[in-house]
């Protein structure tokens, strides 16, 4: 249907088409923008990778296509091939369109104006003149020569090897034939498999999904699923797994750990390194797991320095190709949400949050207004997870300094004082604490795996903490939750991950920051129905509240360890 619609638009002599679709010989291409003038077509392939020049060089000093651009240009070469097979008598010029990080936007709410413009235009079509005032933030690169190199095979990086095909087109048609016949390509396994998109967890496999990763490795190594279910070296914390794969080491139980190395990790006063965490995982894979929780002296020294009230904060932000405000560049960050749990010395826990839903307010500034209005925020200790919040506040301070009004000066003074605080590695309070630094360097428990994300840390902490079990097996009441019990026993005698529990009653679920960023963009665009909009807002608020509650739980576990040692 989309293909027929494109053909109908192309019957006009001059036309601009969004999302032009082409289907021929089992090949399908979808081109973001096609501009037709007579028998000439300009195909604009819009990508989100930013450049810092209107004339970027996509080649290295040897004239080869730079590695970071090869995948983009391969995609263009394929889509252009489909277009040319559809219109063999037309002249088609390909362009790569990228955001320009050096150019500033000339208007507020450009993303909303473009959305409205598209809604009010004819379906699939918009006049170029209407966008002319905002074209500066985009760079158009003619890529005909790059496509020619790809078709000739001379784009290959650091090698002149051929892949057995006479041409780019013959390779495309062979891949299409394999797809049509349902045949798999016999691909060698290697370190590239670490980022395989078809590697899924056992829960999804048990629910009927197929793991392409498992099938490839099972066939190449001639091993069983039970072997594949043992801890893989890809799951080791940190780097170095590529070298193991090159040596033919695929599973953690193929490695060994000296006892003295383990004794050093458990008993020394030094920080826990990435290599240390790998050794602890290997120890566990070999059935030598210890139940000890490691809490290094530095952590035991820092936590008692924190002054009440404790404010646990989390931001959600987006870096969008189309700026939200005049003067911003593509991908300048916009913080659109925060959550703050405040814990007093007597154990009272309160929660406040904010999400930017008013397009007339600039979110970065409104965030500071709302954050500074939290009771007692200027006293006590502020805790966040990783340096993201401090970094975002520094970025906002830079924006406020460019303003000339009193309100901006007041907000700038407040932000400057906040980010000027020390981390708790210093003995001088007040503090702005990075909890992730403390976890990475000074904390371990045997249920932690290859991730230090708060979402993966939380169930590991809950599993070893009697205090969290007793407290959160009771109903929790929050700003966005009602009578939910966060501590629930799992089938393997562990603890269900609260982030998974949060998803059980949601039709729309946010699991990570990139999803929150995309969800917020949909809210701003105003293209969702009321019921879906409310569900998105609810999910965003719950996701952010869960992050700060998780930090509270980690802190309560640490206090439990300090009080019982």
Coordinates of C-alpha atoms in Angstrom, one line a residue:
X1 CA 0.0 0.0 0.0
X2 CA 2.8 2.4 0.9
X3 CA 4.6 1.5 -2.3
X4 CA 1.5 2.3 -4.4
X5 CA 1.0 5.7 -2.6
X6 CA 4.6 6.6 -3.4
X7 CA 4.0 5.8 -7.1
X8 CA 0.9 7.9 -7.1
X9 CA 2.8 11.0 -5.7
X10 CA 5.6 10.4 -8.3
X11 CA 3.2 10.9 -11.1
X12 CA 3.4 14.6 -10.4
X13 CA 6.2 16.5 -12.1
X14 CA 7.3 18.4 -9.0
X15 CA 6.7 17.0 -5.5
X16 CA 8.3 16.4 -2.1
X17 CA 7.6 13.0 -0.5
X18 CA 8.2 12.0 3.1
X19 CA 8.9 8.3 3.8
X20 CA 8.8 7.3 0.2
X21 CA 8.5 3.5 -0.1
X22 CA 9.9 1.2 -2.8
X23 CA 9.3 -2.5 -3.3
X24 CA 10.7 -4.5 -6.1
X25 CA 12.2 -8.0 -6.5
X26 CA 11.7 -8.8 -2.8
X27 CA 13.8 -5.7 -2.0
X28 CA 12.2 -2.9 0.2
X29 CA 13.5 0.6 0.8
X30 CA 12.0 3.5 2.7
X31 CA 13.6 6.8 2.0
X32 CA 13.0 9.7 4.5
X33 CA 12.6 12.5 1.9
X34 CA 12.4 12.3 -1.9
X35 CA 12.3 15.5 -4.0
X36 CA 11.2 15.1 -7.7
X37 CA 11.7 17.6 -10.5
X38 CA 10.8 16.2 -13.8
X39 CA 12.7 12.9 -14.3
X40 CA 15.3 13.8 -11.6
X41 CA 15.1 12.7 -8.0
X42 CA 17.0 13.9 -5.0
X43 CA 17.0 11.2 -2.2
X44 CA 17.7 12.6 1.2
X45 CA 18.8 10.0 3.8
X46 CA 18.4 11.5 7.2
X47 CA 20.6 10.1 10.0
X48 CA 21.0 11.2 13.6
X49 CA 24.8 11.1 13.9
X50 CA 26.0 14.7 14.3
X51 CA 28.8 16.5 12.5
X52 CA 30.6 19.8 13.2
X53 CA 30.9 21.2 9.7
X54 CA 28.9 21.9 6.6
X55 CA 31.6 20.1 4.6
X56 CA 32.6 17.0 6.6
X57 CA 35.2 14.7 5.1
X58 CA 34.0 11.1 5.3
X59 CA 37.3 9.7 4.1
X60 CA 40.6 9.1 5.9
X61 CA 44.0 10.3 4.8
X62 CA 44.3 7.3 2.5
X63 CA 41.1 8.2 0.7
X64 CA 39.2 5.3 2.3
X65 CA 35.7 5.7 3.8
X66 CA 36.1 6.2 7.5
X67 CA 34.9 3.2 9.5
X68 CA 32.3 5.2 11.4
X69 CA 30.5 6.1 8.2
X70 CA 30.6 2.7 6.4
X71 CA 27.3 1.4 7.8
X72 CA 25.4 4.5 7.0
X73 CA 26.7 4.6 3.4
X74 CA 26.1 0.8 3.0
X75 CA 22.4 1.5 3.9
X76 CA 22.2 4.3 1.4
X77 CA 23.9 2.2 -1.3
X78 CA 21.2 -0.5 -0.8
X79 CA 18.3 1.9 -0.8
X80 CA 19.6 3.7 -3.8
X81 CA 19.9 0.3 -5.6
X82 CA 16.2 -0.4 -4.9
X83 CA 15.2 3.0 -6.2
X84 CA 17.2 2.6 -9.4
X85 CA 15.7 -0.8 -10.1
X86 CA 12.3 0.8 -9.7
X87 CA 13.1 3.8 -11.9
X88 CA 16.0 2.7 -14.3
X89 CA 15.5 5.7 -16.6
X90 CA 15.6 8.4 -13.9
X91 CA 18.6 10.2 -12.6
X92 CA 18.8 9.9 -8.8
X93 CA 21.2 11.8 -6.6
X94 CA 21.7 10.6 -3.0
X95 CA 22.3 12.9 -0.1
X96 CA 23.3 12.2 3.5
X97 CA 21.6 14.6 5.9
X98 CA 23.0 15.0 9.4
X99 CA 22.5 17.4 12.3
X100 CA 25.2 20.1 12.5
X101 CA 26.4 20.5 16.1
X102 CA 27.9 23.9 15.4
X103 CA 24.7 25.6 14.3
X104 CA 22.2 27.2 16.7
X105 CA 18.5 26.9 16.3
X106 CA 16.7 30.1 15.4
X107 CA 13.3 29.6 17.1
X108 CA 11.7 28.2 20.2
X109 CA 9.8 24.8 20.0
X110 CA 11.0 24.0 16.5
X111 CA 10.1 20.3 17.0
X112 CA 6.5 21.3 17.8
X113 CA 6.3 23.6 14.8
X114 CA 7.5 20.9 12.4
X115 CA 5.0 18.4 13.9
X116 CA 2.2 20.9 13.4
X117 CA 3.4 21.8 9.9
X118 CA 3.4 18.1 8.9
X119 CA -0.1 17.6 10.4
X120 CA -1.5 20.5 8.4
X121 CA 0.2 19.6 5.1
X122 CA -1.1 17.2 2.5
X123 CA -0.5 13.6 3.6
X124 CA 3.2 12.7 3.0
X125 CA 4.0 16.1 1.4
X126 CA 5.3 19.4 2.7
X127 CA 6.6 22.4 0.9
X128 CA 10.4 23.0 1.2
X129 CA 10.0 26.8 1.6
X130 CA 8.2 26.3 4.9
X131 CA 11.3 24.7 6.3
X132 CA 13.9 27.0 4.8
X133 CA 14.3 29.1 7.9
X134 CA 15.5 26.1 9.9
X135 CA 17.7 24.4 7.4
X136 CA 20.9 25.7 9.0
X137 CA 21.0 23.0 11.7
X138 CA 21.3 20.3 9.0
X139 CA 24.2 19.4 6.8
X140 CA 23.6 17.9 3.3
X141 CA 26.4 15.8 2.0
X142 CA 26.4 14.5 -1.7
X143 CA 27.3 10.9 -1.4
X144 CA 27.3 9.6 -5.0
X145 CA 31.0 9.0 -5.1
X146 CA 30.9 7.1 -1.8
X147 CA 28.1 4.9 -3.2
X148 CA 30.2 4.2 -6.3
X149 CA 33.1 3.1 -4.1
X150 CA 30.9 0.7 -2.2
X151 CA 29.5 -0.8 -5.4
X152 CA 33.1 -1.2 -6.7
X153 CA 34.2 -2.8 -3.4
X154 CA 36.9 -0.2 -2.8
X155 CA 35.4 1.0 0.5
X156 CA 36.8 -1.9 2.5
X157 CA 38.8 -0.8 5.6
X158 CA 42.5 -1.7 5.9
X159 CA 42.1 -4.6 3.5
X160 CA 41.6 -5.3 -0.2
X161 CA 39.9 -8.7 0.4
X162 CA 36.8 -9.5 -1.7
X163 CA 33.9 -11.5 -0.2
X164 CA 33.3 -13.8 -3.2
X165 CA 30.7 -11.7 -5.0
X166 CA 31.1 -10.1 -8.3
X167 CA 29.4 -6.9 -7.2
X168 CA 27.5 -5.2 -4.4
X169 CA 24.3 -5.8 -6.3
X170 CA 25.0 -9.5 -6.6
X171 CA 25.6 -9.7 -2.9
X172 CA 22.3 -7.9 -2.2
X173 CA 20.4 -10.3 -4.5
X174 CA 22.0 -13.4 -2.9
X175 CA 21.0 -12.2 0.6
X176 CA 17.5 -11.5 -0.6
X177 CA 17.3 -15.0 -2.0
X178 CA 18.5 -16.5 1.3
X179 CA 15.9 -14.5 3.2
X180 CA 13.1 -15.5 0.8
X181 CA 14.0 -19.2 1.2
X182 CA 14.3 -18.9 5.0
X183 CA 18.0 -20.0 5.0
X184 CA 20.5 -18.9 7.6
X185 CA 23.9 -17.5 6.7
X186 CA 26.7 -19.5 8.3
X187 CA 28.4 -16.7 10.2
X188 CA 31.6 -17.4 12.2
X189 CA 31.4 -16.7 15.9
X190 CA 33.7 -14.2 17.5
X191 CA 34.0 -11.3 19.8
X192 CA 31.6 -9.4 17.6
X193 CA 28.9 -11.7 19.0
X194 CA 29.0 -9.8 22.4
X195 CA 26.7 -7.2 21.0
X196 CA 24.4 -9.6 19.1
X197 CA 20.9 -8.2 19.1
X198 CA 19.5 -11.7 19.0
X199 CA 21.0 -12.7 22.4
X200 CA 18.1 -12.7 24.8
X201 CA 17.7 -13.8 28.4
X202 CA 16.4 -17.2 29.6
X203 CA 13.0 -15.7 30.7
X204 CA 12.2 -14.7 27.1
X205 CA 13.4 -18.1 25.8
X206 CA 11.1 -19.8 28.3
X207 CA 8.2 -17.7 27.0
X208 CA 8.7 -19.1 23.5
X209 CA 11.1 -16.6 21.9
X210 CA 14.1 -18.0 19.9
X211 CA 17.6 -16.9 20.6
X212 CA 19.6 -16.4 17.4
X213 CA 22.8 -16.1 19.5
X214 CA 22.1 -19.5 21.1
X215 CA 21.4 -21.2 17.7
X216 CA 24.6 -19.8 16.1
X217 CA 26.8 -20.8 19.0
X218 CA 25.2 -24.2 19.5
X219 CA 25.7 -25.1 15.8
X220 CA 29.2 -23.7 15.5
X221 CA 30.5 -25.4 18.7
X222 CA 28.3 -28.5 18.6
X223 CA 27.3 -28.0 22.2
X224 CA 24.0 -28.3 24.1
X225 CA 21.7 -25.6 25.4
X226 CA 22.7 -26.5 29.0
X227 CA 26.3 -25.7 28.2
X228 CA 25.2 -22.4 26.7
X229 CA 23.3 -21.6 29.8
X230 CA 26.5 -21.6 31.9
X231 CA 28.0 -18.2 32.5
X232 CA 29.6 -16.8 29.3
X233 CA 32.8 -14.8 29.2
X234 CA 30.7 -12.1 27.5
X235 CA 29.0 -11.7 30.9
X236 CA 32.3 -10.8 32.7
X237 CA 32.5 -7.3 34.1
X238 CA 34.6 -4.8 32.1
X239 CA 36.9 -5.4 29.1
X240 CA 39.2 -8.1 28.0
X241 CA 36.7 -10.7 26.9
X242 CA 37.7 -10.3 23.2
X243 CA 41.1 -11.7 23.9
X244 CA 39.5 -14.7 25.7
X245 CA 37.4 -15.4 22.6
X246 CA 40.4 -15.2 20.3
X247 CA 42.0 -17.9 22.5
X248 CA 39.0 -20.2 22.3
X249 CA 37.8 -19.5 25.8
X250 CA 34.0 -19.1 25.8
X251 CA 32.7 -19.9 29.3
X252 CA 33.7 -18.6 32.7
X253 CA 34.3 -22.1 34.1
X254 CA 37.1 -22.6 31.6
X255 CA 39.1 -20.0 33.6
X256 CA 40.6 -20.3 37.1
X257 CA 41.4 -18.0 40.0
X258 CA 44.2 -18.3 42.5
X259 CA 43.1 -18.3 46.1
X260 CA 45.6 -15.6 47.1
X261 CA 44.0 -13.3 44.5
X262 CA 40.6 -13.8 46.1
X263 CA 42.0 -13.3 49.6
X264 CA 43.4 -10.0 48.5
X265 CA 40.0 -8.8 47.1
X266 CA 38.2 -9.8 50.3
X267 CA 40.7 -8.5 52.8
X268 CA 42.7 -5.7 51.4
X269 CA 41.8 -2.0 51.9
X270 CA 42.2 -1.1 48.2
X271 CA 39.3 -0.4 45.9
X272 CA 37.6 -3.2 43.9
X273 CA 38.8 -3.0 40.3
X274 CA 37.1 -4.3 37.2
X275 CA 39.5 -7.2 37.1
X276 CA 38.6 -8.0 40.7
X277 CA 35.0 -8.2 39.8
X278 CA 35.8 -10.6 36.9
X279 CA 37.7 -12.8 39.3
X280 CA 34.8 -12.9 41.7
X281 CA 32.5 -13.9 38.8
X282 CA 34.9 -16.7 37.7
X283 CA 35.1 -17.9 41.3
X284 CA 31.3 -18.2 41.4
X285 CA 31.1 -19.9 38.0
X286 CA 33.5 -22.6 39.3
X287 CA 31.3 -23.3 42.3
X288 CA 33.5 -21.6 44.9
X289 CA 31.0 -18.8 45.7
X290 CA 31.4 -17.1 49.1
X291 CA 28.5 -15.5 50.8
X292 CA 30.5 -12.6 52.1
X293 CA 29.4 -9.0 51.3
X294 CA 32.4 -6.8 50.7
X295 CA 32.2 -3.3 52.1
X296 CA 35.6 -1.6 51.9
X297 CA 36.8 0.7 54.7
X298 CA 36.4 3.8 52.4
X299 CA 32.7 3.1 52.1
X300 CA 32.4 2.6 55.9
X301 CA 34.1 5.9 56.4
X302 CA 32.1 7.9 53.9
X303 CA 28.5 6.9 54.6
X304 CA 28.5 8.2 58.3
X305 CA 29.6 11.6 57.0
X306 CA 26.3 12.1 55.2
X307 CA 24.2 14.7 56.9
X308 CA 20.4 14.4 57.2
X309 CA 18.1 15.0 55.5
X310 CA 19.3 12.9 52.7
X311 CA 17.9 13.8 49.3
X312 CA 18.2 11.1 46.6
X313 CA 17.7 12.6 43.2
X314 CA 17.4 11.3 39.6
X315 CA 17.0 13.2 36.4
X316 CA 15.6 12.1 33.0
X317 CA 16.9 14.0 30.0
X318 CA 16.9 13.9 26.2
X319 CA 19.4 14.9 23.6
X320 CA 17.3 15.6 20.5
X321 CA 18.4 16.3 16.9
X322 CA 15.8 19.1 16.7
X323 CA 16.4 21.6 19.5
X324 CA 13.6 22.7 21.7
X325 CA 14.7 26.3 22.2
X326 CA 16.2 29.2 20.3
X327 CA 19.9 29.3 20.7
X328 CA 20.4 25.6 21.3
X329 CA 22.3 23.3 19.0
X330 CA 21.3 19.8 17.9
X331 CA 21.7 17.3 20.8
X332 CA 22.0 20.0 23.5
X333 CA 20.5 18.1 26.5
X334 CA 17.1 19.0 27.9
X335 CA 16.2 17.7 31.4
X336 CA 12.5 17.0 31.4
X337 CA 12.0 15.2 34.7
X338 CA 13.2 14.6 38.2
X339 CA 12.4 12.4 41.2
X340 CA 13.6 13.2 44.8
X341 CA 13.2 10.9 47.8
X342 CA 14.0 12.7 51.1
X343 CA 15.0 10.6 54.1
X344 CA 15.1 12.2 57.6
X345 CA 17.1 11.0 60.5
X346 CA 14.0 9.6 62.2
X347 CA 13.3 7.4 59.2
X348 CA 10.5 9.5 57.6
X349 CA 10.6 9.1 53.9
X350 CA 8.9 11.6 51.5
X351 CA 8.8 11.9 47.7
X352 CA 8.5 14.8 45.3
X353 CA 8.7 14.8 41.5
X354 CA 8.2 17.0 38.4
X355 CA 7.8 16.4 34.7
X356 CA 7.9 19.2 32.1
X357 CA 4.6 19.2 30.3
X358 CA 4.2 22.9 29.5
X359 CA 5.7 23.8 26.1
X360 CA 5.8 27.5 27.2
X361 CA 8.3 26.7 29.9
X362 CA 11.9 25.9 29.1
X363 CA 12.5 22.6 30.9
X364 CA 16.1 23.1 31.9
X365 CA 15.2 26.3 33.8
X366 CA 11.9 25.0 35.2
X367 CA 13.7 22.0 36.5
X368 CA 16.0 24.2 38.6
X369 CA 13.0 26.2 39.9
X370 CA 11.1 23.0 40.9
X371 CA 14.2 21.4 42.4
X372 CA 15.2 24.4 44.5
X373 CA 11.6 24.5 45.9
X374 CA 12.0 21.1 47.6
X375 CA 11.9 21.6 51.4
X376 CA 15.4 21.5 53.0
X377 CA 17.1 20.8 49.7
X378 CA 19.8 23.2 50.6
X379 CA 20.6 21.4 53.8
X380 CA 21.8 17.9 54.4
X381 CA 23.3 15.6 51.7
X382 CA 22.2 15.2 48.1
X383 CA 22.8 11.8 46.5
X384 CA 22.7 10.7 42.9
X385 CA 23.8 7.6 40.9
X386 CA 26.7 8.4 38.6
X387 CA 27.8 11.9 37.7
X388 CA 24.9 12.5 35.2
X389 CA 22.9 14.9 37.5
X390 CA 26.0 17.0 38.4
X391 CA 26.9 17.1 34.7
X392 CA 23.4 18.2 33.7
X393 CA 23.4 20.9 36.3
X394 CA 26.7 22.2 35.1
X395 CA 25.3 22.4 31.6
X396 CA 22.3 24.3 32.8
X397 CA 24.5 26.7 34.7
X398 CA 26.3 27.5 31.5
X399 CA 23.0 28.3 29.8
X400 CA 21.8 30.5 32.8
X401 CA 25.1 32.5 32.6
X402 CA 24.2 33.6 29.1
X403 CA 20.9 35.1 30.3
X404 CA 20.6 38.7 31.4
X405 CA 17.6 38.7 33.7
X406 CA 17.5 38.6 37.5
X407 CA 15.6 35.3 37.7
X408 CA 18.3 33.6 35.7
X409 CA 21.0 35.1 37.9
X410 CA 19.2 33.8 41.0
X411 CA 18.8 30.3 39.6
X412 CA 22.5 30.4 38.5
X413 CA 23.6 31.2 42.0
X414 CA 21.6 28.3 43.4
X415 CA 23.0 25.8 40.8
X416 CA 26.5 27.1 41.3
X417 CA 26.3 26.5 45.1
X418 CA 24.9 23.0 44.6
X419 CA 27.4 21.7 42.1
X420 CA 30.2 23.4 44.1
X421 CA 29.7 20.8 46.9
X422 CA 32.3 18.1 47.5
X423 CA 31.7 14.4 47.0
X424 CA 31.9 12.6 50.3
X425 CA 35.4 11.4 49.6
X426 CA 36.2 14.8 51.1
X427 CA 35.9 15.5 54.8
X428 CA 34.4 18.9 54.1
X429 CA 30.5 19.0 53.9
X430 CA 28.0 19.7 52.5
X431 CA 28.0 16.9 49.9
X432 CA 26.8 16.1 46.5
X433 CA 27.4 12.3 46.5
X434 CA 27.9 10.0 43.6
X435 CA 26.6 6.6 44.9
X436 CA 27.7 4.8 41.8
X437 CA 31.4 5.7 42.5
X438 CA 31.0 4.1 46.0
X439 CA 29.4 0.9 44.6
X440 CA 32.0 0.6 41.8
X441 CA 35.0 1.0 44.1
X442 CA 34.0 -0.3 47.5
X443 CA 31.0 -2.6 47.4
X444 CA 30.2 -6.2 46.3
X445 CA 27.8 -8.9 47.1
X446 CA 27.7 -12.4 45.5
X447 CA 24.5 -11.8 43.6
X448 CA 25.9 -8.9 41.6
X449 CA 26.7 -9.7 38.0
X450 CA 28.3 -7.8 35.1
X451 CA 26.4 -4.6 35.6
X452 CA 26.5 -1.7 38.1
X453 CA 23.3 -0.2 36.9
X454 CA 21.0 0.7 39.8
X455 CA 18.3 -1.6 38.1
X456 CA 20.6 -4.6 38.4
X457 CA 22.2 -3.7 41.8
X458 CA 18.8 -3.4 43.5
X459 CA 17.7 -7.1 43.5
X460 CA 21.2 -8.1 44.5
X461 CA 21.1 -5.8 47.5
X462 CA 17.6 -6.9 48.5
X463 CA 18.6 -10.5 48.4
X464 CA 21.2 -10.1 51.1
X465 CA 19.4 -7.6 53.4
X466 CA 17.1 -8.8 56.2
X467 CA 16.2 -5.1 56.8
X468 CA 14.9 -4.6 53.3
X469 CA 13.0 -7.8 53.4
X470 CA 11.2 -6.9 56.5
X471 CA 10.5 -3.3 55.5
X472 CA 9.6 -3.7 51.8
X473 CA 7.5 -6.9 52.2
X474 CA 5.1 -4.4 53.7
X475 CA 2.9 -2.2 51.3
X476 CA 4.7 0.9 50.0
X477 CA 2.9 4.1 49.3
X478 CA 4.5 6.7 47.0
X479 CA 3.6 9.5 44.7
X480 CA 3.0 7.1 41.8
X481 CA 2.5 3.7 43.6
X482 CA -0.2 2.5 45.8
X483 CA 0.2 -0.4 48.4
X484 CA 2.8 -2.2 46.4
X485 CA 5.1 -4.8 48.1
X486 CA 8.5 -4.5 46.6
X487 CA 10.1 -7.5 48.4
X488 CA 8.7 -10.7 46.9
X489 CA 10.4 -14.1 46.8
X490 CA 11.3 -15.4 43.3
X491 CA 11.0 -19.0 42.2
X492 CA 14.8 -19.6 42.5
X493 CA 14.7 -18.6 46.2
X494 CA 16.0 -15.2 45.2
X495 CA 14.1 -11.8 45.1
X496 CA 12.0 -10.5 42.2
X497 CA 13.4 -7.4 40.7
X498 CA 11.2 -4.5 41.7
X499 CA 11.7 -3.0 38.2
X500 CA 10.0 -6.1 36.8
X501 CA 7.2 -5.9 39.4
X502 CA 6.6 -2.3 38.3
X503 CA 6.0 -3.5 34.8
X504 CA 3.4 -6.1 35.6
X505 CA 0.4 -3.7 35.6
X506 CA 1.6 -1.4 32.8
X507 CA 0.5 -1.6 29.2
X508 CA 3.3 0.9 28.4
X509 CA 6.7 0.2 30.1
X510 CA 9.9 2.1 30.3
X511 CA 13.0 0.1 31.1
X512 CA 15.8 2.5 30.4
X513 CA 16.7 6.1 29.9
X514 CA 16.6 6.0 26.1
X515 CA 13.0 4.7 26.2
X516 CA 12.1 7.6 28.6
X517 CA 13.7 10.1 26.1
X518 CA 11.6 8.6 23.2
X519 CA 8.5 8.5 25.3
X520 CA 8.8 12.2 26.3
X521 CA 9.3 13.2 22.6
X522 CA 5.9 11.6 21.9
X523 CA 4.4 13.6 24.7
X524 CA 5.8 16.8 23.3
X525 CA 4.6 16.0 19.8
X526 CA 1.0 15.7 21.0
X527 CA 0.3 12.9 18.6
X528 CA -1.0 10.3 21.1
X529 CA -4.5 9.9 22.3
X530 CA -5.5 11.1 25.8
X531 CA -5.5 7.6 27.4
X532 CA -2.1 6.7 25.9
X533 CA -0.7 10.1 27.0
X534 CA -1.8 9.5 30.6
X535 CA -0.2 6.0 30.5
X536 CA 3.1 7.4 29.2
X537 CA 3.1 10.1 31.9
X538 CA 2.3 7.5 34.6
X539 CA 5.1 5.2 33.3
X540 CA 7.7 8.0 33.2
X541 CA 6.8 9.1 36.8
X542 CA 7.0 5.5 38.1
X543 CA 10.2 4.8 36.4
X544 CA 11.9 7.9 37.8
X545 CA 10.5 7.3 41.3
X546 CA 11.7 3.7 41.3
X547 CA 15.3 4.9 40.6
X548 CA 15.4 7.2 43.6
X549 CA 13.7 4.6 45.8
X550 CA 16.3 2.1 44.7
X551 CA 19.0 4.4 46.0
X552 CA 17.2 4.8 49.3
X553 CA 17.2 1.0 49.6
X554 CA 20.9 0.7 48.8
X555 CA 21.6 3.3 51.5
X556 CA 19.4 1.5 54.0
X557 CA 21.3 -1.7 53.4
X558 CA 24.6 0.0 53.9
X559 CA 23.4 1.5 57.2
X560 CA 22.3 -2.0 58.2
X561 CA 25.8 -3.3 57.6
X562 CA 27.4 -0.4 59.5
X563 CA 25.0 -0.8 62.5
X564 CA 25.6 -4.6 62.8
X565 CA 29.4 -4.6 62.3

